Amino acid sequence: MSGLASQHNQQMECGKMTAANDASMSVAQFEDHAARTDQLEFGEIGTSILGLVGEVGSLVSAVKKKRRDTDGFFGYRDAVVEELGDVLWYLSAVARRGGSSLVNLTRGLHHGPNFATFDNAVATQRTETLESALLGLAGGTGHLAKRKGAETKDTDVAALHNDLSYILGLLGEVARAAEVTLTEAAIRNVVKTEDRWPTQRVFPPLLDEGLHIDEQLPRQMRVLIYEREVNGTRFVFQKAGGFLLGDRLTDNHLPEDDFRFHDVFHLAYAAVLGWSPTTRALLKIKRKSQKALDENEDGARANLIEEGLTTWIFETAKQHRFFANTPKLGLDILKDVKRFVRGYEAEKLPMWLWESAILQGYAVFRQLQTARIGVVLTDLNRREIWFEDMTSEDRESCGMKD
């Protein structure tokens, strides 16, 4: 994690930013981080403008839900802070592609003597309601998109700068009316984007590091997975070390969709994340020496969370050819994954590692779909899972003929 993110990560608890009075971030710091995590095609300003418009729409949607559902919309403040941060990020992306910068935009907002931080540079004394401030912001971004769409020549840099400076001022009004700060939003965005697109990918410590080997997930595994017919019904079996693991499985679904092979996802979580209450239960390696871990992290509820998460991702994957042509997962999916495991140790694991676990697991799943029989190997030290064909000895141990 970058120094900027780690500096403020101490103020995060269960993914929520506290309102610490000493939290600060300069406009230049945020802009530097936004540039380093920018995955968009650099020369295409239209895409970043569409992203900006889309994030403003998400911000409006969050406020609409609050007005519609009143107290039924939980996490309203968090949602507004996160969406404001996303708008800031895209504003930075548009400015960068238009030959400007957030720092330059703040110079056009003559508020306060200190332009270094968002809340000084974008200070506002206006008293619009939140709804009117949002309508102004939506109108400002809509005007930007309309003008850009009508351009028949290169971008008018001066006009773009003025539009973006105006939008930044409107964003400050929205933050004030929502009783949050742009600094909070910037910090939240840095933590989130570092979790998704870190400057350097470093594996976090294993969750069972330091415990007795009897309570650790195996650092290497070799699991035989095969399908065979019993009394007219096809089942999937798993075997490791000569012993069957768990129950024989069917899809439990019509039409059939090969969910019977879904234990490979639990193996992927164990191999890449170092987390899988389900795998611990199958192997009978719960952390009994640690009462809190045994009851909460390795217990039935954690197992249900993992099973539910696996089923939900599977339904999403079915709509995308089981991620066959998906080199990376959308941020929304990964955010939902983190929400799913909130309150459990798996919440600490970064989004990029979740992405790796999911995509590696589905790569093996697709091979099992085709072969219907094979060996799944895992290496927790390398955070990898892969597929191999069975040997003759493997097939014999499964009661199958060559």
JSON list of C-alpha atoms in Angstrom, two decimals, residues 47-63 79-91 134 137-139 141-142 171:
[
{"chain": "A", "resi": 47, "resn": "THR", "atom": "CA", "xyz": [-14.48, 8.20, -22.13]},
{"chain": "A", "resi": 48, "resn": "SER", "atom": "CA", "xyz": [-13.36, 10.05, -19.01]},
{"chain": "A", "resi": 49, "resn": "ILE", "atom": "CA", "xyz": [-16.12, 12.65, -19.48]},
{"chain": "A", "resi": 50, "resn": "LEU", "atom": "CA", "xyz": [-18.67, 9.84, -19.72]},
{"chain": "A", "resi": 51, "resn": "GLY", "atom": "CA", "xyz": [-17.19, 8.39, -16.54]},
{"chain": "A", "resi": 52, "resn": "LEU", "atom": "CA", "xyz": [-17.55, 11.77, -14.82]},
{"chain": "A", "resi": 53, "resn": "VAL", "atom": "CA", "xyz": [-21.19, 12.06, -15.89]},
{"chain": "A", "resi": 54, "resn": "GLY", "atom": "CA", "xyz": [-21.83, 8.49, -14.73]},
{"chain": "A", "resi": 55, "resn": "GLU", "atom": "CA", "xyz": [-20.34, 9.09, -11.28]},
{"chain": "A", "resi": 56, "resn": "VAL", "atom": "CA", "xyz": [-22.39, 12.26, -10.84]},
{"chain": "A", "resi": 57, "resn": "GLY", "atom": "CA", "xyz": [-25.40, 10.12, -11.70]},
{"chain": "A", "resi": 58, "resn": "SER", "atom": "CA", "xyz": [-24.40, 7.61, -9.01]},
{"chain": "A", "resi": 59, "resn": "LEU", "atom": "CA", "xyz": [-24.09, 10.44, -6.50]},
{"chain": "A", "resi": 60, "resn": "VAL", "atom": "CA", "xyz": [-27.56, 11.71, -7.41]},
{"chain": "A", "resi": 61, "resn": "SER", "atom": "CA", "xyz": [-28.89, 8.15, -7.11]},
{"chain": "A", "resi": 62, "resn": "ALA", "atom": "CA", "xyz": [-27.49, 7.78, -3.59]},
{"chain": "A", "resi": 63, "resn": "VAL", "atom": "CA", "xyz": [-29.26, 10.96, -2.48]},
{"chain": "A", "resi": 79, "resn": "ALA", "atom": "CA", "xyz": [-22.30, 6.23, 0.06]},
{"chain": "A", "resi": 80, "resn": "VAL", "atom": "CA", "xyz": [-22.17, 9.99, -0.48]},
{"chain": "A", "resi": 81, "resn": "VAL", "atom": "CA", "xyz": [-18.52, 10.21, 0.60]},
{"chain": "A", "resi": 82, "resn": "GLU", "atom": "CA", "xyz": [-17.56, 7.34, -1.72]},
{"chain": "A", "resi": 83, "resn": "GLU", "atom": "CA", "xyz": [-19.43, 8.74, -4.71]},
{"chain": "A", "resi": 84, "resn": "LEU", "atom": "CA", "xyz": [-17.95, 12.21, -4.16]},
{"chain": "A", "resi": 85, "resn": "GLY", "atom": "CA", "xyz": [-14.50, 10.63, -4.19]},
{"chain": "A", "resi": 86, "resn": "ASP", "atom": "CA", "xyz": [-15.27, 8.87, -7.46]},
{"chain": "A", "resi": 87, "resn": "VAL", "atom": "CA", "xyz": [-16.42, 12.15, -9.01]},
{"chain": "A", "resi": 88, "resn": "LEU", "atom": "CA", "xyz": [-13.17, 13.79, -7.90]},
{"chain": "A", "resi": 89, "resn": "TRP", "atom": "CA", "xyz": [-11.17, 10.97, -9.46]},
{"chain": "A", "resi": 90, "resn": "TYR", "atom": "CA", "xyz": [-12.89, 11.33, -12.83]},
{"chain": "A", "resi": 91, "resn": "LEU", "atom": "CA", "xyz": [-12.66, 15.11, -12.66]},
{"chain": "A", "resi": 134, "resn": "LEU", "atom": "CA", "xyz": [-26.94, 18.29, -6.98]},
{"chain": "A", "resi": 137, "resn": "LEU", "atom": "CA", "xyz": [-23.72, 19.68, -10.48]},
{"chain": "A", "resi": 138, "resn": "ALA", "atom": "CA", "xyz": [-25.74, 17.49, -12.84]},
{"chain": "A", "resi": 139, "resn": "GLY", "atom": "CA", "xyz": [-26.39, 20.50, -15.05]},
{"chain": "A", "resi": 141, "resn": "THR", "atom": "CA", "xyz": [-21.52, 18.01, -16.11]},
{"chain": "A", "resi": 142, "resn": "GLY", "atom": "CA", "xyz": [-24.34, 17.72, -18.63]},
{"chain": "A", "resi": 171, "resn": "LEU", "atom": "CA", "xyz": [-18.86, 19.67, -6.07]}
]
